[in-house]
Coordinates of C-alpha atoms in Angstrom, one line a residue:
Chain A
X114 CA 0.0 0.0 0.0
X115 CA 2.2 2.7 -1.3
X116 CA 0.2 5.9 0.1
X117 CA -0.1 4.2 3.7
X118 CA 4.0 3.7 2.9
X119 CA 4.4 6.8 1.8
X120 CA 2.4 8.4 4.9
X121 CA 4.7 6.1 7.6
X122 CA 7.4 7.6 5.6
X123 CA 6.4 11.5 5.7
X124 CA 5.5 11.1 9.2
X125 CA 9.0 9.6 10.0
X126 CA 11.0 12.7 8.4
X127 CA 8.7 15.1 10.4
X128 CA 10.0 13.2 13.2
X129 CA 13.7 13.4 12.5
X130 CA 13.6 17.2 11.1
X131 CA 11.7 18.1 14.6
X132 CA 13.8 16.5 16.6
X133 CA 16.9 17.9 15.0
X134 CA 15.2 20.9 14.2
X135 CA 17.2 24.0 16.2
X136 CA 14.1 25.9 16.9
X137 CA 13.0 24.8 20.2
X138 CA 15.8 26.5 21.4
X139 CA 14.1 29.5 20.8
X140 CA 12.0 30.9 23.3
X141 CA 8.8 32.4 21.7
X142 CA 7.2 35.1 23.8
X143 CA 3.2 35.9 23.6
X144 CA 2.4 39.0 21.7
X145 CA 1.3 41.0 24.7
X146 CA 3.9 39.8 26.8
X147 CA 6.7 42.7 26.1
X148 CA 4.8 45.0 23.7
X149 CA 1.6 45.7 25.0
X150 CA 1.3 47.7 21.9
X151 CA 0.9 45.0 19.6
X152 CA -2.7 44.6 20.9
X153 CA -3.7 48.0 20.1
X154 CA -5.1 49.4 16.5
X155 CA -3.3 51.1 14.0
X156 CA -5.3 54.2 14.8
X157 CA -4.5 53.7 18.4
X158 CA -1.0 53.1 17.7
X159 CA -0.4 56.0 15.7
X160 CA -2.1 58.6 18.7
X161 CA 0.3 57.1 21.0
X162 CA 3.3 57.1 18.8
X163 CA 2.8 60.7 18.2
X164 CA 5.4 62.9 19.7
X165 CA 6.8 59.7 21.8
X166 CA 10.5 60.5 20.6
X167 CA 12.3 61.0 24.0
X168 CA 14.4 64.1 24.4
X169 CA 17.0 65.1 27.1
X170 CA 20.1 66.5 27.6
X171 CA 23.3 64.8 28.3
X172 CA 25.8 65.6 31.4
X173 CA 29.4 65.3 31.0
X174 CA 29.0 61.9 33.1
X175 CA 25.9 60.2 31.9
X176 CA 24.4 56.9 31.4
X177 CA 21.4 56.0 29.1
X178 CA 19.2 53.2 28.9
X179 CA 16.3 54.0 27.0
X180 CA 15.8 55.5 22.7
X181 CA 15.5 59.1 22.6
X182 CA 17.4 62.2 21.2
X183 CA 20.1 63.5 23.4
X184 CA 21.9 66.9 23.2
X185 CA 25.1 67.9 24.6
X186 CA 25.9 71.9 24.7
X187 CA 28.8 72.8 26.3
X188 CA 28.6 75.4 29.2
X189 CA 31.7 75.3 29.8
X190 CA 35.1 73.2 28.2
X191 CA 34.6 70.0 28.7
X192 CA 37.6 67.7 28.5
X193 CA 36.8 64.4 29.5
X194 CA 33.6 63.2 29.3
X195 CA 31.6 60.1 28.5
X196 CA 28.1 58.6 28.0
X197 CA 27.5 55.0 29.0
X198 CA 24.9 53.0 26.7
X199 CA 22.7 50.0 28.0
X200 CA 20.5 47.7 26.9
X201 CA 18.4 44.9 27.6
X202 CA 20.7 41.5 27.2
X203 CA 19.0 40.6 23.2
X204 CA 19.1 44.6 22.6
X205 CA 21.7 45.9 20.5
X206 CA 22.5 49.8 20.5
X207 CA 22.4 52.2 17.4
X208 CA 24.2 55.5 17.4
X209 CA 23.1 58.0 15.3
X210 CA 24.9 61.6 14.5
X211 CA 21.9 64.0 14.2
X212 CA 24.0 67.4 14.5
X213 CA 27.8 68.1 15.4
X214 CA 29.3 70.7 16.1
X215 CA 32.8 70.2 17.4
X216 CA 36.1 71.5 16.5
X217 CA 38.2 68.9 15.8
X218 CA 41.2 70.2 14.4
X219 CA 41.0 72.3 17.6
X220 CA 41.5 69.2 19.5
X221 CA 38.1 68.0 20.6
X222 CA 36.7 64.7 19.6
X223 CA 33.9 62.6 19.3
X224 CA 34.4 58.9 19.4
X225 CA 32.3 55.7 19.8
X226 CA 33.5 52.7 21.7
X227 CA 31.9 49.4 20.6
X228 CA 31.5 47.9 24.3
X229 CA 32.6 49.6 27.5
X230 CA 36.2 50.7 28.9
X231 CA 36.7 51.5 32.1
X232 CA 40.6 52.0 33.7
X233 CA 41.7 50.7 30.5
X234 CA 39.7 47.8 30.7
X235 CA 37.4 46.5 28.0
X236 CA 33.9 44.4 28.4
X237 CA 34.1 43.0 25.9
X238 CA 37.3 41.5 26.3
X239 CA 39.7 41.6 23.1
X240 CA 39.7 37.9 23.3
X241 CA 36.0 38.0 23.3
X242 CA 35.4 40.6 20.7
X243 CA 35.5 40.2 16.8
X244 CA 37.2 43.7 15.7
X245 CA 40.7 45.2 17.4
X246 CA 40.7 47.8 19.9
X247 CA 41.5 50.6 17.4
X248 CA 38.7 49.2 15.4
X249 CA 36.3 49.3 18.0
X250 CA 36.8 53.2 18.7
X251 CA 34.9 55.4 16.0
X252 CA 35.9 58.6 15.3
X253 CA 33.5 61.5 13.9
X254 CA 36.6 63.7 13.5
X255 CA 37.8 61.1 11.3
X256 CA 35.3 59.5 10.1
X257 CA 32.0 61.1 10.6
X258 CA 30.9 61.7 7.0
X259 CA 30.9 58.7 5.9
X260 CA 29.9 56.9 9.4
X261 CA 26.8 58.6 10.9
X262 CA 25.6 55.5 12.3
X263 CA 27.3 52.9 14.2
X264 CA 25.5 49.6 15.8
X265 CA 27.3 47.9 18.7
X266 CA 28.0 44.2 18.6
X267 CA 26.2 43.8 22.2
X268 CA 24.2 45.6 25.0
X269 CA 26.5 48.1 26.1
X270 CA 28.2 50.9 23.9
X271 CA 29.7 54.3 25.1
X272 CA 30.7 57.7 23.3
X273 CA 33.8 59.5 24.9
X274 CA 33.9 63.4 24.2
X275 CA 35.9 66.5 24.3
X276 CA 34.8 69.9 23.5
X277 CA 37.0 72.9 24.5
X278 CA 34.1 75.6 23.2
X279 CA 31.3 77.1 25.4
X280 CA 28.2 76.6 22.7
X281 CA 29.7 73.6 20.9
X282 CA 27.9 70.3 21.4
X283 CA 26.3 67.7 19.6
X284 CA 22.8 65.8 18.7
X285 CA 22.5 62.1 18.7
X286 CA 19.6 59.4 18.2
X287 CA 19.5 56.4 20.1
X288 CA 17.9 53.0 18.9
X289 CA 17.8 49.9 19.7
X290 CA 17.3 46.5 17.9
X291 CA 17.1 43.2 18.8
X292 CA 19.6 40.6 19.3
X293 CA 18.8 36.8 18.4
X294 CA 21.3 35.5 20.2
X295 CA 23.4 37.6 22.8
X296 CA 26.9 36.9 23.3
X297 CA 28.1 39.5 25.5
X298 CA 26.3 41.4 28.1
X299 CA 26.3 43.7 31.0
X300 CA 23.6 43.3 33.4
X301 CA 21.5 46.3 33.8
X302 CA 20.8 44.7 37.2
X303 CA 21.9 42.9 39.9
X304 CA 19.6 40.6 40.2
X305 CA 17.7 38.5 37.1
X306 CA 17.9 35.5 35.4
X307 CA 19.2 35.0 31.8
X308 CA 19.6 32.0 29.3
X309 CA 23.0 31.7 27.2
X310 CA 22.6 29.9 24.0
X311 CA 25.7 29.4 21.4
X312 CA 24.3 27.6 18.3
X313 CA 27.6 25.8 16.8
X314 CA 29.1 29.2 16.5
X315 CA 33.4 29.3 17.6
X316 CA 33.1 32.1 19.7
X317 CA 33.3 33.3 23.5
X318 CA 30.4 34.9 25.6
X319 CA 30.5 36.6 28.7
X320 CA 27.5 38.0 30.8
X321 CA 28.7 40.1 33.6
X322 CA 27.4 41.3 36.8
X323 CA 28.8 44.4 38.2
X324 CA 27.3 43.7 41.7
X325 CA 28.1 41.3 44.3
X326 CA 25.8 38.3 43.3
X327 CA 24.6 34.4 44.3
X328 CA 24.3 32.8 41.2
X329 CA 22.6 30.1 40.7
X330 CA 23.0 28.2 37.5
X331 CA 19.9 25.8 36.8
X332 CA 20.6 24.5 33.3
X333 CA 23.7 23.4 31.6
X334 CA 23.6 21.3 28.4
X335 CA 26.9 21.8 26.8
X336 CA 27.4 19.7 23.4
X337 CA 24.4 18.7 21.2
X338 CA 22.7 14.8 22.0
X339 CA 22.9 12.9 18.4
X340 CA 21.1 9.6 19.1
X341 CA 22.4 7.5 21.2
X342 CA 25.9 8.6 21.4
X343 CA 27.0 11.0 24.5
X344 CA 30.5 12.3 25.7
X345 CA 32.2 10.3 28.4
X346 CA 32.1 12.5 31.3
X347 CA 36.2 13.5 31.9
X348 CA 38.0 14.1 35.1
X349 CA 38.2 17.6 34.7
X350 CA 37.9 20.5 32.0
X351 CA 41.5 20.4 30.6
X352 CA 41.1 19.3 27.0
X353 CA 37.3 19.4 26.6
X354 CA 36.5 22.1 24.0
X355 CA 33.3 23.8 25.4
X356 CA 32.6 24.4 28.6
X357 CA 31.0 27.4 31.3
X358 CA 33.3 29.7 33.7
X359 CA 32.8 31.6 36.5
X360 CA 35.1 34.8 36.9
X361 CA 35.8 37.6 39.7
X362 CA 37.4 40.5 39.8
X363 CA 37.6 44.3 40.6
X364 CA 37.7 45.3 36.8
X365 CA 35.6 45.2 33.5
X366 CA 37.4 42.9 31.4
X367 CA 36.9 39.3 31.9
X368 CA 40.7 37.8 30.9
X369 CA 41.8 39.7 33.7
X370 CA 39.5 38.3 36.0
X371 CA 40.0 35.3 38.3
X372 CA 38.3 32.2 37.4
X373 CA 36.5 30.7 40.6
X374 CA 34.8 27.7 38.5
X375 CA 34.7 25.7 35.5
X376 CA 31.8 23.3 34.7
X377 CA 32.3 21.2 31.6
X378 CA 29.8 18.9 31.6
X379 CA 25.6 19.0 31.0
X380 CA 23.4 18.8 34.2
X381 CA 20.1 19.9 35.4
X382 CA 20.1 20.8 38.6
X383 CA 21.4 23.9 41.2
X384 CA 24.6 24.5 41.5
X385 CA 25.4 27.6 43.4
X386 CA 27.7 30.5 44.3
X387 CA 28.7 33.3 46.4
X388 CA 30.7 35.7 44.2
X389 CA 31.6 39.0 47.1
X390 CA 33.7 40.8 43.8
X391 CA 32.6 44.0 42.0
X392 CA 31.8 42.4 38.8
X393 CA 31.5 38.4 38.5
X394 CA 31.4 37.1 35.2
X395 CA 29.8 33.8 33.3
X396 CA 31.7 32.9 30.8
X397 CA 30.9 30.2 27.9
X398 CA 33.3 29.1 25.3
X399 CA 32.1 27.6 22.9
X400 CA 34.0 25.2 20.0
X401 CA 31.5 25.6 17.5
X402 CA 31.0 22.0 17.2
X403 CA 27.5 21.9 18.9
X404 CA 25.1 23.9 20.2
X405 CA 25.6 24.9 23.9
X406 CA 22.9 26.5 26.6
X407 CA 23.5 27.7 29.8
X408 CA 20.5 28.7 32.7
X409 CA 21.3 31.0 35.6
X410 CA 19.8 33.6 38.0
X411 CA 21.7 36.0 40.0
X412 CA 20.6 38.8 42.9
X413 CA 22.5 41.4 44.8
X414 CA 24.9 39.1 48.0
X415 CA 23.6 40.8 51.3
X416 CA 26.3 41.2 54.1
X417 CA 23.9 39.2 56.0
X418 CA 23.9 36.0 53.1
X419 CA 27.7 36.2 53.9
X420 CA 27.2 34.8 57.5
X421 CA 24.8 32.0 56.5
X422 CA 25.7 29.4 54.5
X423 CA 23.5 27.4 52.5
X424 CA 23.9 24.1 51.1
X425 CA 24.9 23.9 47.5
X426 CA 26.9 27.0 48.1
X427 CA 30.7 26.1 46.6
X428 CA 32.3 28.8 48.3
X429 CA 32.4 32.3 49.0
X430 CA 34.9 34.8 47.0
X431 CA 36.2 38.1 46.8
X432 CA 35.0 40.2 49.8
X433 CA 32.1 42.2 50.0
X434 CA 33.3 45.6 48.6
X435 CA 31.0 48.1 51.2
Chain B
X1399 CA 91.8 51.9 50.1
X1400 CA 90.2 50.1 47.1
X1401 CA 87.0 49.3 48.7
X1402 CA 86.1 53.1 49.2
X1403 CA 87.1 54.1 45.6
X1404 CA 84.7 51.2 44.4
X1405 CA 82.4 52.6 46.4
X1406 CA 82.9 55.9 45.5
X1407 CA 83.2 55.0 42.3
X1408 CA 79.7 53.3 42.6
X1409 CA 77.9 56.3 44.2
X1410 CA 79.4 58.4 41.0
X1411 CA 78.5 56.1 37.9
X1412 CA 75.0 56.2 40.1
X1413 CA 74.7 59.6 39.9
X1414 CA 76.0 60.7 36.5
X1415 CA 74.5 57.2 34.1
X1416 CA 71.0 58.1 32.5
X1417 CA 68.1 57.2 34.6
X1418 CA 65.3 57.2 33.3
X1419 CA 62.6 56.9 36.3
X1420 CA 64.8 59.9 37.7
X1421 CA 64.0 62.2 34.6
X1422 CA 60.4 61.8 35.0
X1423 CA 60.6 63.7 38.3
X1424 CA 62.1 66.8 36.4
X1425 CA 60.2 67.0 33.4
X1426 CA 56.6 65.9 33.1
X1427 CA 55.7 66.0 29.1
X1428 CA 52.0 66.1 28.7
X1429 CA 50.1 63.1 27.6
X1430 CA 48.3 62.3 24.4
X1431 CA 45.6 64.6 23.5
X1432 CA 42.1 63.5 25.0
X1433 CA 43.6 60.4 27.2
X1434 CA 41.8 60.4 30.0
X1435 CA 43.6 57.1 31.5
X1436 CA 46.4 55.2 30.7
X1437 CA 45.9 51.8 31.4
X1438 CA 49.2 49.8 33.0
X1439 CA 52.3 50.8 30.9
X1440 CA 54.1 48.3 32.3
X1441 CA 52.4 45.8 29.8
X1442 CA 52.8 47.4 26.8
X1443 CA 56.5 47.5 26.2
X1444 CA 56.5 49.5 22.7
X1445 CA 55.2 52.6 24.8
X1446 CA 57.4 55.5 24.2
X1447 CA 59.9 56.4 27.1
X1448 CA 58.1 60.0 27.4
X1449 CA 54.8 58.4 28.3
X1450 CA 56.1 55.9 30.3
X1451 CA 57.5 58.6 32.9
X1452 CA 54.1 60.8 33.2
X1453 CA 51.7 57.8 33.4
X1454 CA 53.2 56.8 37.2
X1455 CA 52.6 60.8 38.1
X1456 CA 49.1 61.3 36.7
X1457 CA 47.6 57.9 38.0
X1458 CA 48.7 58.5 41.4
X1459 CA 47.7 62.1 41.6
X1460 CA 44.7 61.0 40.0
X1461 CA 44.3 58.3 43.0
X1462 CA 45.6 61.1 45.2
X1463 CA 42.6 63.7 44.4
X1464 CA 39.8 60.8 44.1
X1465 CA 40.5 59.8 47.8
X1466 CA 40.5 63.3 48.6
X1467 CA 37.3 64.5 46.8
X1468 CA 35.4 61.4 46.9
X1469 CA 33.4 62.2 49.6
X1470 CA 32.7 65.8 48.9
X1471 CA 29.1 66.8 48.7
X1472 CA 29.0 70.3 47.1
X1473 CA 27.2 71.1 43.8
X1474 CA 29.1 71.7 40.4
X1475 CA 28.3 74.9 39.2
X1476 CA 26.1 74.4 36.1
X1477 CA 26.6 70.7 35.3
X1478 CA 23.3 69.3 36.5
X1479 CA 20.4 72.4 36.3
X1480 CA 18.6 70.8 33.7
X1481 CA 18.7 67.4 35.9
X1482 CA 15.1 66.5 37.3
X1483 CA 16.9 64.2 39.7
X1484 CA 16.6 64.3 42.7
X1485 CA 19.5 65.9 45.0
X1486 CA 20.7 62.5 46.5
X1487 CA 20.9 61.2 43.0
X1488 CA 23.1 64.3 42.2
X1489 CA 26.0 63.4 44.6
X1490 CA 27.9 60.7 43.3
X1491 CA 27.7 62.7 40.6
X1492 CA 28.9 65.9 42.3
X1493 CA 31.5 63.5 43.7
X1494 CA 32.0 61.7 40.2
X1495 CA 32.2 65.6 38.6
X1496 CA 34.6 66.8 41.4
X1497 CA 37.3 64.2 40.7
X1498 CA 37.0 65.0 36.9
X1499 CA 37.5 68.6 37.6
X1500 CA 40.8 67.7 40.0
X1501 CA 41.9 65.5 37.3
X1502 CA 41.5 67.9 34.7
X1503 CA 43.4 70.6 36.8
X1504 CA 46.4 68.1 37.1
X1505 CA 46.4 67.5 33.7
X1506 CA 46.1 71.0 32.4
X1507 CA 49.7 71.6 34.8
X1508 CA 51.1 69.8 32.5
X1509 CA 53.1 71.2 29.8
X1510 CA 50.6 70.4 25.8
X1511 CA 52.5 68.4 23.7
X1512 CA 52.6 69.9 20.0
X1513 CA 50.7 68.0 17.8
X1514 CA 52.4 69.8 14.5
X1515 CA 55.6 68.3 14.8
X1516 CA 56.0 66.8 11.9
X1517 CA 59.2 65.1 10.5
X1518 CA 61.0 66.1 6.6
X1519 CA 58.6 64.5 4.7
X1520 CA 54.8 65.1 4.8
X1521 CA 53.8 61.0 4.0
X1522 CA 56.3 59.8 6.4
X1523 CA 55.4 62.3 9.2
X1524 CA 52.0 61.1 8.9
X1525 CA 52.8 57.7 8.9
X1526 CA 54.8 58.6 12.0
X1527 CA 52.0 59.9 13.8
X1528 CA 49.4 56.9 12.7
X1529 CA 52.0 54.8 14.1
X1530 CA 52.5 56.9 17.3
X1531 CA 48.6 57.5 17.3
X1532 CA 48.1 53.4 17.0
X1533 CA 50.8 53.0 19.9
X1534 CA 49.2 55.4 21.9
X1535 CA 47.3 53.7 25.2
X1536 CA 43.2 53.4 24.2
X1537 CA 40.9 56.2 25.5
X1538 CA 39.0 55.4 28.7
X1539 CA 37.3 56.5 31.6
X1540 CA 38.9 56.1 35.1
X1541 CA 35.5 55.4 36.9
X1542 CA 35.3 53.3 40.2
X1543 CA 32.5 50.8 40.2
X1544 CA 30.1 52.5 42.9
X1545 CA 30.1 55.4 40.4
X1546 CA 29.1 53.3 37.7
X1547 CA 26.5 51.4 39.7
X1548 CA 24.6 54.9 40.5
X1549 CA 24.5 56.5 37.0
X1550 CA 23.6 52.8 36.1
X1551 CA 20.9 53.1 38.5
X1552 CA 20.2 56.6 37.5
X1553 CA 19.4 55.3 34.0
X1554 CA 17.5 52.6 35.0
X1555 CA 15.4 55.5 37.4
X1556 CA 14.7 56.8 34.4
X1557 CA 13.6 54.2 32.3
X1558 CA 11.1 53.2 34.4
X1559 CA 9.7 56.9 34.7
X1560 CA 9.7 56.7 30.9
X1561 CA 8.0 53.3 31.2
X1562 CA 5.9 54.4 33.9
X1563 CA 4.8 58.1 31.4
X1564 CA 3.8 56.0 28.5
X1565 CA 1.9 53.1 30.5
X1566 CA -0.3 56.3 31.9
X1567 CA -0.5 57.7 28.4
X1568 CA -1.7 54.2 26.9
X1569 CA -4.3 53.9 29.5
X1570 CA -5.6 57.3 28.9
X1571 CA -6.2 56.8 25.4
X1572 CA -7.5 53.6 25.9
X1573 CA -9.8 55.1 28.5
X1574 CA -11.2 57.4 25.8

């Protein structure tokens, strides 16, 4: 009976290609879930959207989150200043050059740093980051008519100014987009919970805290089940090509950071950490051999957790920095 | 007799050889134009010898002044009018705006490098200076971490007023 055959057989490839398939490692979110505005009517949508385009102005030392247009006038000269971007982890940040007005064979610049620096040190890390460090500084001065807009690889992104001219400033847009897959991120909080995925991609992530945190990591499914073969669980990491890392330290980038923990093999379960350091950082690398996930939730360490210690807890690092 | 002359003879060669270290406590060149921080010389060994001696000054008056003015409460003048903080929002950034203002003091002591000087030869002086520019330590921001965690908050502050703004607007025109 060639169409009951051929039925058995179509229902047997649906089989494989689903469970193969890559999708279910995408996390599908109701419509009204993040954007209630989906719900609403075009008409609706429209009023609302009317006049929504956020305007401020910037400070010397400032830090935005959210889309908008953002002005900086000079009052006075201004030599070293900076504005910190942030986004939600699967947000990516565009800058866009609306109006400048510097003097830059005068000396003052206007550059855009793809990630964040602080004391010299870069999140992302130049290990962890696909361009050079001159590459990821982008100068208007030098570039800025061809280059009005610049998109950063990953949540974070900063511009670093100098303007020596009472009156001279500039005018900037800021969007955002999404992000499929995040590889590097800054928490905009200390506390939350976040799901890494790699899909067979060679590269490293990092999602850091800048908080003292308990992490908790719930899910780890490093390398890809095919059938019935799995890896032979090894002694320890040394020579297994993907694997998770805790890190602590007092700085921004992650290869200067002190690694507390590896975990190179799958489980579902709760392992957990005190991490008492100014920024702790989780850390997959990734062979791009197969697809690997990773689970977690953080919150803010209390002096008080420090006393108490729970089960599961590893070990406690780094010492509260209050 | 021969053990005082090598001494002596020591304590001279000591005195009168090139030292480095020792020239960077009699003249302090200025740094690159618009570096706010150098990041640790020590690991970057192609760092020319002029930048090597004023890094060691500015970090530690730099380190100096932040200790100093870290805890200092007053207002910069004009910096935050427009801000619809509120004031305890406004000190760490008073403090954050005081140490940029000491810093920037300490820097402007310092004696401007000329960025004309330019070797015979137009191409190669400009090849000089990308090279020079290329070697020079990245720009950055010399922030501590508690500053970073309120301006972080500060933006988050605001992006829940924003949230908050348009949540009230939506359910005014829904309300319609």
């Amino acid at each position: 009976m060639p169409s009951a055959f051929q039925l058995q057989c179509h229902l047997v490839l649906i089989f494989l290609a689903a469970s193969k398939g890559e999708t279910r490692y995408l996390e599908v979110r109701d419509a009204g879930e993040d954007d209630p505005f989906l719900l609403l009517s075009e008409d609706l949508k429209r009023e609302l959207s009317a006049g929504q385009i956020y305007r401020r102005s910037l400070r010397c030392i400032d830090m935005l989150s959210i889309e908008g247009q953002f002005t900086f006038t000079a009052d006075q000269p201004q030599l070293h200043c900076a504005t910190f971007f942030i986004g939600e982890p699967e947000e990516l940040i565009t800058i866009h050059y609306d109006f400048v007005n510097i003097d830059c064979h005068g000396g003052d610049f206007l550059k855009v740093f793809d990630g964040w620096i602080l004391k010299g040190e870069k999140f992302p890390s130049s290990l962890d980051h696909p361009l050079t460090t001159s590459q990821r500084y982008v100068d208007f001065c030098e570039s800025g008519n061809i280059q009005r807009t610049i998109r950063s690889s990953q949540n974070v992104a900063m511009i670093f100014f100098k303007i020596q001219v009472p009156g001279n400033g500039f005018t900037v847009t800021v969007k955002k987009s999404s992000n499929l897959f995040p590889c590097n991120v800054i928490s905009q909080t200390p506390s939350g919970r976040f799901t890494m995925v790699i899909p067979h991609q060679h590269r490293n992530c990092s999602f850091s805290i800048i908080y003292p945190v308990v992490i908790k990591i719930s899910d780890l499914i490093l390398g890809h089940l095919n059938g019935l073969f799995l890896k032979k669980p090894s002694a320890s990491c040394a020579g297994v090509g993907d694997f998770v890392e805790l890190l602590g330290g007092a700085g921004l980038d992650p290869s200067k950071m002190f690694p507390l923990a590896d975990l190179c093999h799958s489980f579902h379960g709760s392992a957990q950490m005190k991490i008492g350091c100014d920024n702790t950082v989780l850390r997959m690398v990734s062979s791009g051999k197969h697809i690997n996930r990773v689970t977690f939730e953080y919150h803010q360490l209390d002096l008080q957790e420090t006393e108490t210690r729970k089960e599961n807890s590893i070990e406690e690092f780094c010492f509260p920095s209050i | 007799m021969k053990i005082p002359l090598l001494v002596s003879t020591g304590i001279l060669l000591v005195a009168l050889l090139p030292c480095q270290e020792c020239r960077a406590l009699s003249k302090s060149p200025a740094p690159a134009p618009g570096a706010l921080h150098q990041p640790d010389f020590f690991q970057q060994q192609q760092r020319q010898q002029q930048q090597q001696q004023t890094l060691p000054v500015l970090l530690r008056m730099g380190e100096e002044y932040f200790l100093r003015l870290g805890n200092l409460h007053k207002r910069p003048v004009g910096s935050f009018s427009s801000s619809s903080s509120s004031t305890s929002h406004l000190q760490p950034e008073a403090s954050a705006s005081n140490f940029f203002r000491a810093a920037v003091q300490q820097l402007q002591q310092l004696p401007e490098r000329s960025l004309g000087n330019r070797e015979d030869g137009e191409a190669e002086g400009e090849a000089v200076e990308r090279e020079k520019r290329s070697e020079e330590p990245p720009i950055s921001l010399d922030l501590t971490f508690h500053l970073l965690r309120e301006v972080l908050e500060m933006a988050r502050a605001e992006q829940l007023a924003q949230q908050a703004h348009s949540n009230r607007k939506l359910m005014e025109i829904i309300g319609k």
